[in-house]
Structures are given as structure tokens and as C-alpha cells.
XYZ file of C-alpha atoms in Angstrom:
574
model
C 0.000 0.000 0.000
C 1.278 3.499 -1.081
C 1.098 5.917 2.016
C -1.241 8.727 1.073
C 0.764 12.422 1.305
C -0.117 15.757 -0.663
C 2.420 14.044 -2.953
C 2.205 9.771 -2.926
C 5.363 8.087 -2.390
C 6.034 5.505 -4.542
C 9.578 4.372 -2.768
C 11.930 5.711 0.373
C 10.826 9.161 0.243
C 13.600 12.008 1.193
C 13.587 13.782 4.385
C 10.756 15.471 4.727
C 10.706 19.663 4.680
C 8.439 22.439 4.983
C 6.984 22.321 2.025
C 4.688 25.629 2.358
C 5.334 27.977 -0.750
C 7.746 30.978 0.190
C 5.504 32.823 -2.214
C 2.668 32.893 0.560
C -0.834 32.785 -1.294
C 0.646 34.713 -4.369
C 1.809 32.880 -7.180
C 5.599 31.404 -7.412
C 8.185 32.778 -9.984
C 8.246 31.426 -13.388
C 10.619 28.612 -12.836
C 14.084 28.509 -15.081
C 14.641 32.484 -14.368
C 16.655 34.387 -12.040
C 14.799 35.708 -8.872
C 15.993 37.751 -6.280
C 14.944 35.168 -3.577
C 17.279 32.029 -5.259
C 20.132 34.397 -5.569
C 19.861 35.196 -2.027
C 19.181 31.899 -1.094
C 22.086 30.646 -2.893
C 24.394 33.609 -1.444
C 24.169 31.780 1.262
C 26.832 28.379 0.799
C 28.863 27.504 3.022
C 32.806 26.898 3.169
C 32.858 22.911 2.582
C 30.913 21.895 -0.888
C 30.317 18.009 -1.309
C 29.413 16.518 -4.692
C 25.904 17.699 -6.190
C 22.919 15.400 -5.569
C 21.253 13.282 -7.828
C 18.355 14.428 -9.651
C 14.944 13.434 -8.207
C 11.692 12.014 -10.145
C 8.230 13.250 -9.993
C 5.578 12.183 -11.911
C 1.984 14.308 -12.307
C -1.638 12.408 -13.177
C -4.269 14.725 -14.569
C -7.535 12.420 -13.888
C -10.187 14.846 -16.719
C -13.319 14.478 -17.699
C -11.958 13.169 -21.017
C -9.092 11.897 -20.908
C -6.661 10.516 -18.099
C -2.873 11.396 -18.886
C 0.157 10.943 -16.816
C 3.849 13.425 -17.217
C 6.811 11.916 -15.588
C 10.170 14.147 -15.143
C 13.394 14.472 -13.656
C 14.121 17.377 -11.370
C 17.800 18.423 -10.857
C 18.662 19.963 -7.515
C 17.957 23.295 -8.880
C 14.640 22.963 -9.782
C 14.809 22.944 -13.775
C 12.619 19.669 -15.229
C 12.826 17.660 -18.307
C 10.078 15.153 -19.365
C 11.389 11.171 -19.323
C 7.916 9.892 -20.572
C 4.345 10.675 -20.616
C 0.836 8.561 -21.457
C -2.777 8.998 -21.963
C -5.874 7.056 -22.061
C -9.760 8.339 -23.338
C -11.186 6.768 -19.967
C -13.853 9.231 -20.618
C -14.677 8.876 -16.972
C -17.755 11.610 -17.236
C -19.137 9.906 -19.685
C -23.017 8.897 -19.081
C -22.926 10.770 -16.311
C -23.348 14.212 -16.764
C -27.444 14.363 -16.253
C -27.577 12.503 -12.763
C -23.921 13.895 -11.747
C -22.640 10.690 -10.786
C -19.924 8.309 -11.977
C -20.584 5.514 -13.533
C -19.458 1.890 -12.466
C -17.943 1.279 -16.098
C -16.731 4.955 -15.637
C -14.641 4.318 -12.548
C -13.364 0.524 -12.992
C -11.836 1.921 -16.640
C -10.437 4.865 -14.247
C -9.295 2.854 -11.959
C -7.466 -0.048 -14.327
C -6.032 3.491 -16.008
C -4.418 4.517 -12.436
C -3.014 1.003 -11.856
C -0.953 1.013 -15.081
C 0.245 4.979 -14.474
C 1.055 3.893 -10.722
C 2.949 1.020 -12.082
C 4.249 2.451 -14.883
C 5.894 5.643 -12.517
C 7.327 2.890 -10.107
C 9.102 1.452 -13.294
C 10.843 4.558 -14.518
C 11.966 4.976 -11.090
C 9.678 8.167 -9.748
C 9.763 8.337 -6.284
C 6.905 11.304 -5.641
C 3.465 10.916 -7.344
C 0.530 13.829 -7.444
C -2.858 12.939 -8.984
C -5.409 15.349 -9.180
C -9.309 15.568 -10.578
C -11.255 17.772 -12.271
C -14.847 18.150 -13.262
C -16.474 14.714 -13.535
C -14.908 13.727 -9.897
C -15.790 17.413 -8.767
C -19.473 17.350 -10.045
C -20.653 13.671 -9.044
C -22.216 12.774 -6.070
C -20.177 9.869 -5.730
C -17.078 11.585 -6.515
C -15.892 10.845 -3.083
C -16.652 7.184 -3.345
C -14.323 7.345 -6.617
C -11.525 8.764 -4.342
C -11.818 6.131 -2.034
C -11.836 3.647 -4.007
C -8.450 4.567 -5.494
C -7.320 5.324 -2.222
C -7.834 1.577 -1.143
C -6.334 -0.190 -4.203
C -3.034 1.857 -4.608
C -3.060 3.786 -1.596
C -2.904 6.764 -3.935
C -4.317 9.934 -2.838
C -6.101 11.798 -5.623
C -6.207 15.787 -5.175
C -9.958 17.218 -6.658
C -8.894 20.395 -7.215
C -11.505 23.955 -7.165
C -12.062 25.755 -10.413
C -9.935 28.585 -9.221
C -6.933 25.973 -8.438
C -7.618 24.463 -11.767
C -7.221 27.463 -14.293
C -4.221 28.372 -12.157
C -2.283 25.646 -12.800
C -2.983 25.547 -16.503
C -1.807 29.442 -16.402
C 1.308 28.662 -14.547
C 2.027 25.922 -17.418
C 1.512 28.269 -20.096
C 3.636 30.758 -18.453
C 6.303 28.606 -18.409
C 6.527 27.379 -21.881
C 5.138 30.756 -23.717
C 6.867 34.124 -23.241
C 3.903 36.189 -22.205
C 5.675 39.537 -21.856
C 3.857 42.209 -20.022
C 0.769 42.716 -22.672
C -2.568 40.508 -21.133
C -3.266 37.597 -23.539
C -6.640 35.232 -23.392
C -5.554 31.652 -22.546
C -8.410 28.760 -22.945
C -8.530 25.284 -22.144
C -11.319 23.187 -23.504
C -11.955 20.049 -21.107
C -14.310 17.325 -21.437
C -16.048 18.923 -18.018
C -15.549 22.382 -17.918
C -13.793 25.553 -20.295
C -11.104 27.112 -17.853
C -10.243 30.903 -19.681
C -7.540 33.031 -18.345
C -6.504 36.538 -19.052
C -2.554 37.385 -17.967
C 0.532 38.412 -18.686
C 4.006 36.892 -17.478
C 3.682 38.740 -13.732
C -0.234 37.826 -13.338
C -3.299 36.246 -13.986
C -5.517 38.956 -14.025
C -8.882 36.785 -14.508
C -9.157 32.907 -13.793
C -12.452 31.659 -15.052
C -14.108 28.418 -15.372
C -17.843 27.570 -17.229
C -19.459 23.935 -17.256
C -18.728 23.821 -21.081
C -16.489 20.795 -21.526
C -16.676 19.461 -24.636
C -17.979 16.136 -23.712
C -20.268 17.724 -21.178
C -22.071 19.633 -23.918
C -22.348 16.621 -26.649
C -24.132 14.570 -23.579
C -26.130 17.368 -22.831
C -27.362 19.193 -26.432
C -26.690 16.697 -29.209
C -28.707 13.661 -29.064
C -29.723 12.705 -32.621
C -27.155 11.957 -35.676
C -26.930 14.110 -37.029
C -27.819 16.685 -34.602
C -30.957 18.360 -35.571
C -31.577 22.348 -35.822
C -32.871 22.558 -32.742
C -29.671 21.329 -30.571
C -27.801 23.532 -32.253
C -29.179 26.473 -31.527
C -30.053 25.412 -27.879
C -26.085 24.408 -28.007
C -25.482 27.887 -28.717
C -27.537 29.701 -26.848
C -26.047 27.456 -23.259
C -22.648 28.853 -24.334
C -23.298 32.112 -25.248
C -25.476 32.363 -21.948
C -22.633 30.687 -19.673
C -19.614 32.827 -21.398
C -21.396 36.109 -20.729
C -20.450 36.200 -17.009
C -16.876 36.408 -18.494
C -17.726 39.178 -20.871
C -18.966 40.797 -18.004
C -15.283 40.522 -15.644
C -12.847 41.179 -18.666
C -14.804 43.332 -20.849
C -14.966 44.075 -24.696
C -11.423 43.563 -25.039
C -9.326 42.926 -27.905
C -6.434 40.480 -27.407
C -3.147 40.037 -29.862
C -2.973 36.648 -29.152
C -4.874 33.205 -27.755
C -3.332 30.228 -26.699
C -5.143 27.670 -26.375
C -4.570 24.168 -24.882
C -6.009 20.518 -24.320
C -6.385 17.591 -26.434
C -9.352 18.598 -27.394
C -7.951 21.984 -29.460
C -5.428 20.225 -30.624
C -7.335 17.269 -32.401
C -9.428 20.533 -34.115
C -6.028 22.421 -35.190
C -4.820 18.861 -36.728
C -8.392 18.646 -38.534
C -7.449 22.345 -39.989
C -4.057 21.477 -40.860
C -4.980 18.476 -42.967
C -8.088 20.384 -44.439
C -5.154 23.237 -45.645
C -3.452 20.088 -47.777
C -0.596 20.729 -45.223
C 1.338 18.880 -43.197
C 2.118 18.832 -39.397
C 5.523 19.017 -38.596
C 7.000 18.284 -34.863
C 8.561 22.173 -34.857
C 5.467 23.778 -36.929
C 3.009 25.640 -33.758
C -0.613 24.800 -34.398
C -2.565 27.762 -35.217
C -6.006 27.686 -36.140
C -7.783 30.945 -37.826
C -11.105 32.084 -36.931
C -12.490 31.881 -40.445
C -11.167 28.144 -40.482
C -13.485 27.164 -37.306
C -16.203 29.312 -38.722
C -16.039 26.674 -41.700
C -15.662 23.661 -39.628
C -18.464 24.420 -37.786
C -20.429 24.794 -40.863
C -19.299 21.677 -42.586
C -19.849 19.561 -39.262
C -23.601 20.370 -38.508
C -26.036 18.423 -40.152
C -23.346 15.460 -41.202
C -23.631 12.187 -39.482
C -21.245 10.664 -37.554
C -20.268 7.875 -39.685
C -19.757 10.683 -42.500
C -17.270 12.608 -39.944
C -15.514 9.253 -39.039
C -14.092 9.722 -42.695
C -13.045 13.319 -42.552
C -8.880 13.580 -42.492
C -6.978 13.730 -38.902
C -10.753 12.364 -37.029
C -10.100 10.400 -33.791
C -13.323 7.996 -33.483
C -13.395 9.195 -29.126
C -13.903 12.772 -30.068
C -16.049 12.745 -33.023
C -18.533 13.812 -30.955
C -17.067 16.724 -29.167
C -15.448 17.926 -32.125
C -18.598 20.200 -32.932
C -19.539 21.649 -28.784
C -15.640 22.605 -28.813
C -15.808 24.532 -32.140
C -18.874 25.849 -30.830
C -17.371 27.025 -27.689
C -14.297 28.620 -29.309
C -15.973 30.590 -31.872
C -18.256 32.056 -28.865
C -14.703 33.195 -27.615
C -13.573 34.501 -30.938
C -16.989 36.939 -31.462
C -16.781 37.841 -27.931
C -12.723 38.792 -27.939
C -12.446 39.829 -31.739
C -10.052 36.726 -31.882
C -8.199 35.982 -35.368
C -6.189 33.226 -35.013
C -6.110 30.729 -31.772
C -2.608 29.132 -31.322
C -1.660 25.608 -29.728
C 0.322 25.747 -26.501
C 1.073 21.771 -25.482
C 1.446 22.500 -21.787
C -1.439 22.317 -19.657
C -2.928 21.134 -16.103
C -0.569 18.205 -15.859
C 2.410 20.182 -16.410
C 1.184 23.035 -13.931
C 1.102 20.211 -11.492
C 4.623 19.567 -11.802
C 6.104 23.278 -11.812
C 4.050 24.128 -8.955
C 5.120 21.181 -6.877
C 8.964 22.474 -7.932
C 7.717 25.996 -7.219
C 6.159 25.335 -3.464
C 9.829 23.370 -2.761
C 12.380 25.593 -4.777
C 13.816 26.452 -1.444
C 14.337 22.511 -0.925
C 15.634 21.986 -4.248
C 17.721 25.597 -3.772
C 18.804 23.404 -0.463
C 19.532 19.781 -1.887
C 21.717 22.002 -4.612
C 23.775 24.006 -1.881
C 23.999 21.293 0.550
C 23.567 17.896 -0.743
C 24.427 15.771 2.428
C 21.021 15.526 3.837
C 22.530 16.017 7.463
C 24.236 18.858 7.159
C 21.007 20.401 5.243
C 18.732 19.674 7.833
C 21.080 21.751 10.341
C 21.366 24.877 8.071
C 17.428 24.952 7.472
C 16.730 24.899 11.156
C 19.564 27.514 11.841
C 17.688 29.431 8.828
C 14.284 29.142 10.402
C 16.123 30.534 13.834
C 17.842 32.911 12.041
C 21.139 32.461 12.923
C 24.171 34.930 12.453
C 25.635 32.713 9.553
C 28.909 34.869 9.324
C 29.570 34.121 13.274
C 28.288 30.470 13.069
C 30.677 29.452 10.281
C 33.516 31.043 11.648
C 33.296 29.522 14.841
C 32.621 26.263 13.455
C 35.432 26.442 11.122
C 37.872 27.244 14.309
C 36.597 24.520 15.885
C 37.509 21.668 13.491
C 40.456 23.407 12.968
C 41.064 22.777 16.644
C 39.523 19.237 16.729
C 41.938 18.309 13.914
C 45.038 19.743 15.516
C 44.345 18.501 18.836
C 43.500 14.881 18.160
C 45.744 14.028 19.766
C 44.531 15.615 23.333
C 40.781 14.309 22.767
C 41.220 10.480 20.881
C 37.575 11.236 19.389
C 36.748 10.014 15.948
C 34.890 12.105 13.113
C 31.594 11.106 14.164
C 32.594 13.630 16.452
C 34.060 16.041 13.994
C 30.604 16.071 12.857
C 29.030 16.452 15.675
C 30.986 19.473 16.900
C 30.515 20.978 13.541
C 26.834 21.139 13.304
C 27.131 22.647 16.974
C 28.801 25.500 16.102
C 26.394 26.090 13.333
C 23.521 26.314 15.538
C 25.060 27.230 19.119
C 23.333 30.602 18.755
C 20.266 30.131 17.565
C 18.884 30.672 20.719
C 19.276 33.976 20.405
C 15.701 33.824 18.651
C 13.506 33.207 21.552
C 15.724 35.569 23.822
C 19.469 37.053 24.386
C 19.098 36.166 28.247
C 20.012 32.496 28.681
C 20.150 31.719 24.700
C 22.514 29.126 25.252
C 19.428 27.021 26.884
C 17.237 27.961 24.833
C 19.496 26.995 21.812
C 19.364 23.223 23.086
C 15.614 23.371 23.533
C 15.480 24.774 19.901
C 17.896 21.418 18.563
C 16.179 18.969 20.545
C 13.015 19.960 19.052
C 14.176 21.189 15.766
C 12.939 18.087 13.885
C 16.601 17.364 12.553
C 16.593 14.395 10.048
C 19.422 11.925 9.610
C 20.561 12.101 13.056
C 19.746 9.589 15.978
C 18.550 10.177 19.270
C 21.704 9.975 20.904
C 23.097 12.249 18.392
C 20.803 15.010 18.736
C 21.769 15.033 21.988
C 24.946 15.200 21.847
C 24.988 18.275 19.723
C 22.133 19.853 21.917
C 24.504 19.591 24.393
C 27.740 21.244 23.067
C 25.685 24.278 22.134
C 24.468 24.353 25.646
C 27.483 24.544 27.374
C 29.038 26.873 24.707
C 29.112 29.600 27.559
C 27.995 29.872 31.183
C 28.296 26.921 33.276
C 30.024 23.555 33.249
C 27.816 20.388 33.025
C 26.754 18.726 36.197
C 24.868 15.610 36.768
C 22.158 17.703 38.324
C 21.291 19.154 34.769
C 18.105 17.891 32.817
C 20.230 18.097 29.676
C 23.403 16.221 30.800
C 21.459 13.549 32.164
C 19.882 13.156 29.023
C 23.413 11.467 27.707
C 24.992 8.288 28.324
C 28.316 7.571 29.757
C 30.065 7.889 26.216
C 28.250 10.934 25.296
C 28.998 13.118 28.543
C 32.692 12.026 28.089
C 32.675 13.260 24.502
C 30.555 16.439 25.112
C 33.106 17.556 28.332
C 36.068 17.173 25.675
C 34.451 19.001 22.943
C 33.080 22.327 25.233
C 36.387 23.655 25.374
C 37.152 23.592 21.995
C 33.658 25.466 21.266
C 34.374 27.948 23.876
C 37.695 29.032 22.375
C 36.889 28.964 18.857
C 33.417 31.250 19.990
C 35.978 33.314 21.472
C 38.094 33.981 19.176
C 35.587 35.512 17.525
C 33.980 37.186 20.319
C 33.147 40.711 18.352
C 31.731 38.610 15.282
C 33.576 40.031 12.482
C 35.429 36.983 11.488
C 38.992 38.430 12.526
C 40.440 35.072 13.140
C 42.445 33.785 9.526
C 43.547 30.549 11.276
C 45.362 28.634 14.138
C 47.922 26.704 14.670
C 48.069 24.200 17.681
C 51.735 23.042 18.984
C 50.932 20.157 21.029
C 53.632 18.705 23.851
C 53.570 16.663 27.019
C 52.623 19.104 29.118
C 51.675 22.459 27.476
C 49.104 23.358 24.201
C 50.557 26.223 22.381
C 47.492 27.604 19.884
C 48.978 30.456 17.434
C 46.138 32.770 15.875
C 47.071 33.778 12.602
C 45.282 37.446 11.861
C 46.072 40.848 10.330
C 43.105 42.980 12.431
C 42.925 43.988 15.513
C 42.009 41.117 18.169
C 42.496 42.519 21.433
C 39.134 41.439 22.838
C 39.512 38.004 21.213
C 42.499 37.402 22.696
C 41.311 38.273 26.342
C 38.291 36.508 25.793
C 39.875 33.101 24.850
C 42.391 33.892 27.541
C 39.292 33.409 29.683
C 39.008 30.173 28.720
C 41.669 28.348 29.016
C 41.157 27.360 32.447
C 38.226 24.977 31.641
C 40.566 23.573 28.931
C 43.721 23.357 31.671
C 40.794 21.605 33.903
C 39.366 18.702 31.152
C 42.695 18.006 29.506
C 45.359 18.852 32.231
C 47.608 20.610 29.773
C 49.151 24.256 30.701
C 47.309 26.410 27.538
C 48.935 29.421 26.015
C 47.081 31.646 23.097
C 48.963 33.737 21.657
C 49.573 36.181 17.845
C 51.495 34.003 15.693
C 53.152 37.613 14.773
C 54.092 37.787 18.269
C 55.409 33.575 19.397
C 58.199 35.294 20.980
C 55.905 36.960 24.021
C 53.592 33.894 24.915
C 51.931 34.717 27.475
C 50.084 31.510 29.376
C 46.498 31.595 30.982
C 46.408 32.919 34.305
């Protein structure tokens, strides 16, 4: 059984982050551009890089009215996409339906058998994060919810029914991304087998995000009963459009627009019909475009011919011979109303949308996955992020630290599990700091022991809870709730790593990085550690002078810190 999440995992899903939008309730960025917000984002990197992630798969199933079709892609870990396969099937899953508002049974077992093969089909090409939403038919039926069930219980997939509103803005966002809208408002329309989603926006905006019960296969169901459709329908076909498209007319206006894009497998079965009625032919590079004269025609050759007679006419699919004529219909109701010339295919639509908003509500994750691919380490940084952390301070510090750790190896005999440890404490020592300056460095181990770090164990979270605890103040004693939260091991590590978290914090004690590095002469008896700097470090130096006793006191070595400009005045810890 799948586990159900706002995106179905189809294997070992990755560690799971916040995956609210940074965007708020306004839309995301077009994706493949440069935004203030990734620049930033990406601004912030720290010192030690580790090879770039893997790419991650996603796949997107649009359950329609019509049709059922299924996008998978590859996402690299900065958020740009490219397709590895797609499929469709005509379930026509609101077929029959569309009078009593229910699915059929023949209507949902076909929908169903189509899910199985997509689900199976994503698991094969390796996708690892599955979104399926609905549309009209699952929307309108009184047993909708029966439908969702049911798909929920044989492939533990959750399927999405999405709002009109959420609808036409994912079919904007997809023709955003493939069309260069520019900053002029252009009409986009999508004719469905439920509904007619029409948008009006430019490359910042959707200014108007519209939706009419005028799906193609709605309307046949609905108006055209006889073969070939009498007078009668016709009109009555017309009339239901012209009547449900003048709500529209009344938000946008008598407006003239440049250019219409429309989308759907609907359109573009009526642009091939065109094409092949021109004598031309379709090549993979030519754009579909479609001229308002050319539908007027159409429309005009298709009423009163029967269905067997339209069966024969070039570039006819048998599944949408009867929708052919309700879409025309619908379209040249769009052209009087808009004084549109010339409609133009744009192959993206609500399946795509899926997939670049689902990259859009994570781009700081992907932003994240790119900067720091070691899961571990980006778990830390996010939380540090969410607590705001002084990154400047908490990198310098932590790269003091390990320089100590390294140099003193010696002193401590701890392996670089507890390099590792120590390092993500000095990236999130401070973070404290966010609840309140007074007693941060308890508050910073509340905010790590409940920070919801992934990759780490128990014990391990602890232990780094710990260092940043005692990074100032008082020495651990057994009467603590926090060091009694360690085992035997784990206090023994933590009391050998405080000191070297206390100097390095002190050596940069006014927080502009003045520290370029240290060197640590290591004998029987004594700890030499050189600071290598060309600024002034007067208050450094007294405050790490501070703390060598507590170093003197859990290693029993005499500790000196001293300029390496000036070796030949040492001057020891009082």
C-alpha cells in the first residue's frame, strides 16, 4: 500500500521539509529564471561543498473528464525539469454521467485499471513522488468521493480534486512557463471534457481565472442527441454557451487580445483537422494555429453530417467525433466575444502546472539539496535558517573549531563522528538567540532537541544539543536535565568538545570573522594555539584567555594563546 501524502510516495521518500510555498498565497516565480529570492538563497553556501545530488523524479496524473494522462520528469537539484515519458488514455470517466452527476461503475473501474498502469508504470521509470489530481467529472458527481476512495484503497494513492480557481491556475502557470507572455494581457483557454477554464494574464499575473461547465464532452451529452444533430440542438447548443460565457464578458470586458493560446487535447485534435483540411502537413517544430475563419467553416461543414460521415473526414479520432462540434462551438463564442483571429496551440497544460508548482512550493528545498547535498548537514542549516542564525559568526566559529579538533587529536582520541558532531554545533550554538538574548545558550538546546533534525539519531541530537548548551555559562553537572539526558560515552565526549567550542566562539567574540587561522603546537605538558590574523584582536584574545582554564581543567595541559606575529611573548592563561 502506497502511504497517502499531498504528494504519494512511490519508494523511500527524502527527508521530509516544509513544504509551504515561500511565495505565501501569491503565485511562485516562473521557474528557469533568475529571482531575487534564489540568488539570495544561494548567497548563502557555506565553506565545505560536497558533490551535487542526484536528480529526483516526480511524476503528475491529470484524472479529466476526457481523458486521463500521466507526465513523468526528472528534477535536478535546482529545480529545472525535463520530461522522461508521458501517457494517456480516453477513460472518458464523465461519460453517461453528466445528467444525474454521478460516476458511472464502467466509468470508474476503466479509471481505476487506467491509475493502476500509471502507478505502475511511474514505479518502473523509477519516480519516487506521485501527485494525482481531478477535475470536473470527480468534482461534479455525487459519488465523486466514493471514486476517491476507491483509489485510495487499491493503490493507496491519494487523488487531489482540485476547485475551479486551483484548476485554471495551474494551466496558467504551465503556459507561463513554456510561452513568453511579456507584459501585454493575452486570453488563454482550455477546452476540457467537463468544464472551459479561460484566463486573461501576462508573465507577472493572472488577471482573470475563469471556469464555465462547457467541456466538450459535457455539452455533446447534454445538447446533441440525434445523428446528425438536428436544428434545434444547435441552436439550444449555442444559446447554453453564449449564456454561460457572458459572465466572463462581463469581468474582462470588450477587449481585444493580440494573441490566444489555447490548450487541451481537445484543441489540438481541431487544429490537426485544420491542418490536414489546408493540404498541409504537421511538422513536430510547426506551432498549431487555427484561424477564426477556419473554425467558422468547420463548424459549418460539421452540422447536419452524421457521424459515420465525420468518421471519414482527415486527422478524425473515433473518441472525439462527438465533441469535435460543442468545442468549435465554444471557441468561436470566444472569438466573437474577444475579436479573436487566429487561436494558437500551446502543449502545456494542467498536468504540467502540477509539476512546476510542486517544484515551485519546494524551490527552497531543491535551492537546499543544490547548496547542501548531504542531507545532514542540510537539515542543520534549514533549522539555523528558520532561527535565524548569524551565519557569518556560526561558520567562523565552526570552522575554528575543526580546525582545533583536527590539531588537537591528539589531546581528545575522538573520531569524526565527532568532527561532525561538533561541527553542526557550532552552526547552531546561537540560535537561541531567537527566543531571547538572556540564557540563549538554553534555549538553543531546547530549539535542537526539538528542531525536527533528520538523519541524526537520538543519541546524536543530543549530543549536539549539548555542546551548544554549554558553549558559555556553566560547566555540566549531573544535576542538569540536559546532561542527564546522555549516556556515559556521550557526557565524556561532550566535556572534551566544550572547550574547543568555547575558544573557537571566542576567538571571535566581536563577530567580524577576525580570526584567519590557528595553529596548535601540542607537547607533554603544554598546548601552544597560534592565531594567525592581520586585524585587531584585542578582545579576542582576552576573551579566549578566559578560557583556558576549563581547557587546563578537562585536559590537564598548561594552555597558552597567543599572535602568531608575536610567538616570541607567549603569554600563558592565568
Amino acid at each position: 500500500m502506497i502511504e497517502a501524502d499531498q504528494t504519494t510516495e512511490l519508494q523511500a521518500p527524502e527527508p521530509p521539509v516544509d513544504s509551504a510555498s515561500p511565495w505565501g498565497d501569491e503565485l511562485p516565480p516562473p521557474l528557469g529564471k533568475t529571482h531575487d529570492e534564489d540568488e539570495a538563497f544561494l548567497s548563502r553556501r557555506p565553506s565545505e561543498m560536497v558533490r551535487k545530488p542526484p536528480p529526483v523524479k516526480f511524476g503528475a496524473i491529470d484524472v479529466g473528464t476526457n481523458s486521463i494522462h500521466l507526465v513523468m520528469v526528472e528534477v535536478s537539484p535546482e529545480g529545472d525539469f525535463r520530461i522522461l515519458g508521458r501517457d494517456k488514455e480516453m477513460v472518458q470517466l464523465g461519460r453517461g454521467g453528466f445528467v444525474e452527476h454521478v460516476l458511472t461503475e464502467r466509468a470508474m473501474e476503466d479509471g481505476l485499471a487506467c491509475l493502476t498502469r500509471f502507478a505502475k508504470l511511474a514505479r518502473l521509470k523509477g519516480v519516487g513522488r506521485l501527485r494525482a489530481v481531478a477535475t470536473s467529472a470527480v468534482r461534479e458527481a455525487r459519488n465523486g468521493g466514493d471514486f476517491v476512495q476507491r483509489v485510495r484503497r487499491a493503490l493507496g494513492l491519494e487523488l487531489h480534486v482540485l476547485s475551479t480557481e486551483e484548476e485554471a491556475r495551474l494551466i496558467y502557470l504551465a503556459v507561463r512557463h513554456a510561452v513568453n507572455l511579456g507584459n501585454d494581457d493575452h486570453l488563454v483557454v482550455d477546452v476540457g471534457g467537463g468544464s472551459v477554464e479561460v484566463i486573461v494574464g501576462n508573465a507577472n499575473r493572472p488577471e482573470v481565472l475563469f471556469s464555465a461547465k462547457l467541456g466538450a464532452l459535457r455539452l455533446s451529452e447534454l445538447y446533441l442527441k440525434k445523428d446528425p444533430p438536428a436544428v434545434e440542438e444547435i441552436k439550444a447548443l449555442r444559446r447554453h454557451v453564449e449564456s454561460a460565457l457572458a459572465a466572463l464578458e462581463n469581468r474582462v470586458g470588450r477587449r481585444k487580445f493580440d494573441r490566444c493560446l489555447a490548450t487541451s487535447g481537445t484543441f489540438e485534435h481541431l487544429a490537426e483537422i485544420c491542418t490536414r483540411r489546408r493540404g498541409e502537413e504537421q511538422s513536430d517544430t510547426d506551432v498549431l494555429r487555427v484561424s477564426r475563419a477556419e473554425i467558422k467553416t468547420l463548424l459549418s461543414d460539421l452540422i447536419g453530417t452524421r457521424r459515420d460521415e465525420l468518421l471519414k473526414v482527415p486527422g478524425m479520432e473515433a473518441r472525439r467525433v462527438s465533441t469535435i462540434l460543442p468545442a468549435a462551438t465554444t471557441l468561436m463564442a470566444l472569438a466573437r466575444m474577444f475579436d479573436i483571429s487566429q487561436f494558437e496551440y500551446c502543449d502545456m497544460a494542467l498536468r504540467e502546472g502540477i509539476i512546476i508548482d510542486h517544484i515551485a512550493s519546494r524551490r527552497a528545498h531543491f535551492l537546499a539539496r543544490a547548496t547542501w547535498p548531504d542531507p545532514r548537514t542540510r537539515s542543520v542549516v534549514q533549522l539555523a535558517e528558520r532561527c535565524g542564525y548569524n551565519r557569518a559568526h556560526a561558520e567562523q566559529v565552526q570552522q575554528l573549531a575543526l580546525s582545533l579538533f583536527g590539531q588537537l587529536a591528539a589531546l581528545h582520541h575522538l573520531d569524526d563522528r565527532y568532527r561532525d558532531l561538533l561541527s553542526y554545533a557550532c552552526l547552531l550554538h546561537d540560535v537561541g538567540y531567537m527566543i531571547s538574548h538572556k540564557g540563549h545558550h538554553k534555549h538553543s538546546y531546547y530549539l535542537i532537541r526539538n528542531g525536527g533534525l533528520q538523519g541524526f539519531s537520538e543519541p546524536e541530537i543530543e549530543i549536539i544539543a549539548n555542546i551548544a548548551r554549554y558553549h558559555r555559562k556553566a560547566w555540566p553537572r549531573k544535576s542538569h536535565y540536559s546532561y542527564q539526558q546522555l549516556d556515559r560515552e556521550g557526557r565524556d565526549a561532550v566535556c572534551k568538545l566544550i572547550p574547543i567550542i568555547r575558544l573557537a566562539n571566542a576567538l571571535d567574540r566581536t563577530h567580524y570573522s577576525v580570526a584567519d587561522a590557528l595553529d596548535c603546537r601540542v607537547n607533554a605538558d603544554r598546548v601552544e594555539v597560534l592565531v594567525h590574523s592581520g586585524k585587531d584582536m584585542e578582545l579576542e584574545m582576552w576573551t579566549a584567555r578566559r578560557q583556558c582554564p576549563l581547557f587546563e581543567r578537562e585536559y590537564g595541559v598548561q594552555v597558552a594563546v597567543s599572535l602568531a606575529s608575536n610567538v616570541k611573548e607567549l603569554q600563558t592563561c592565568p
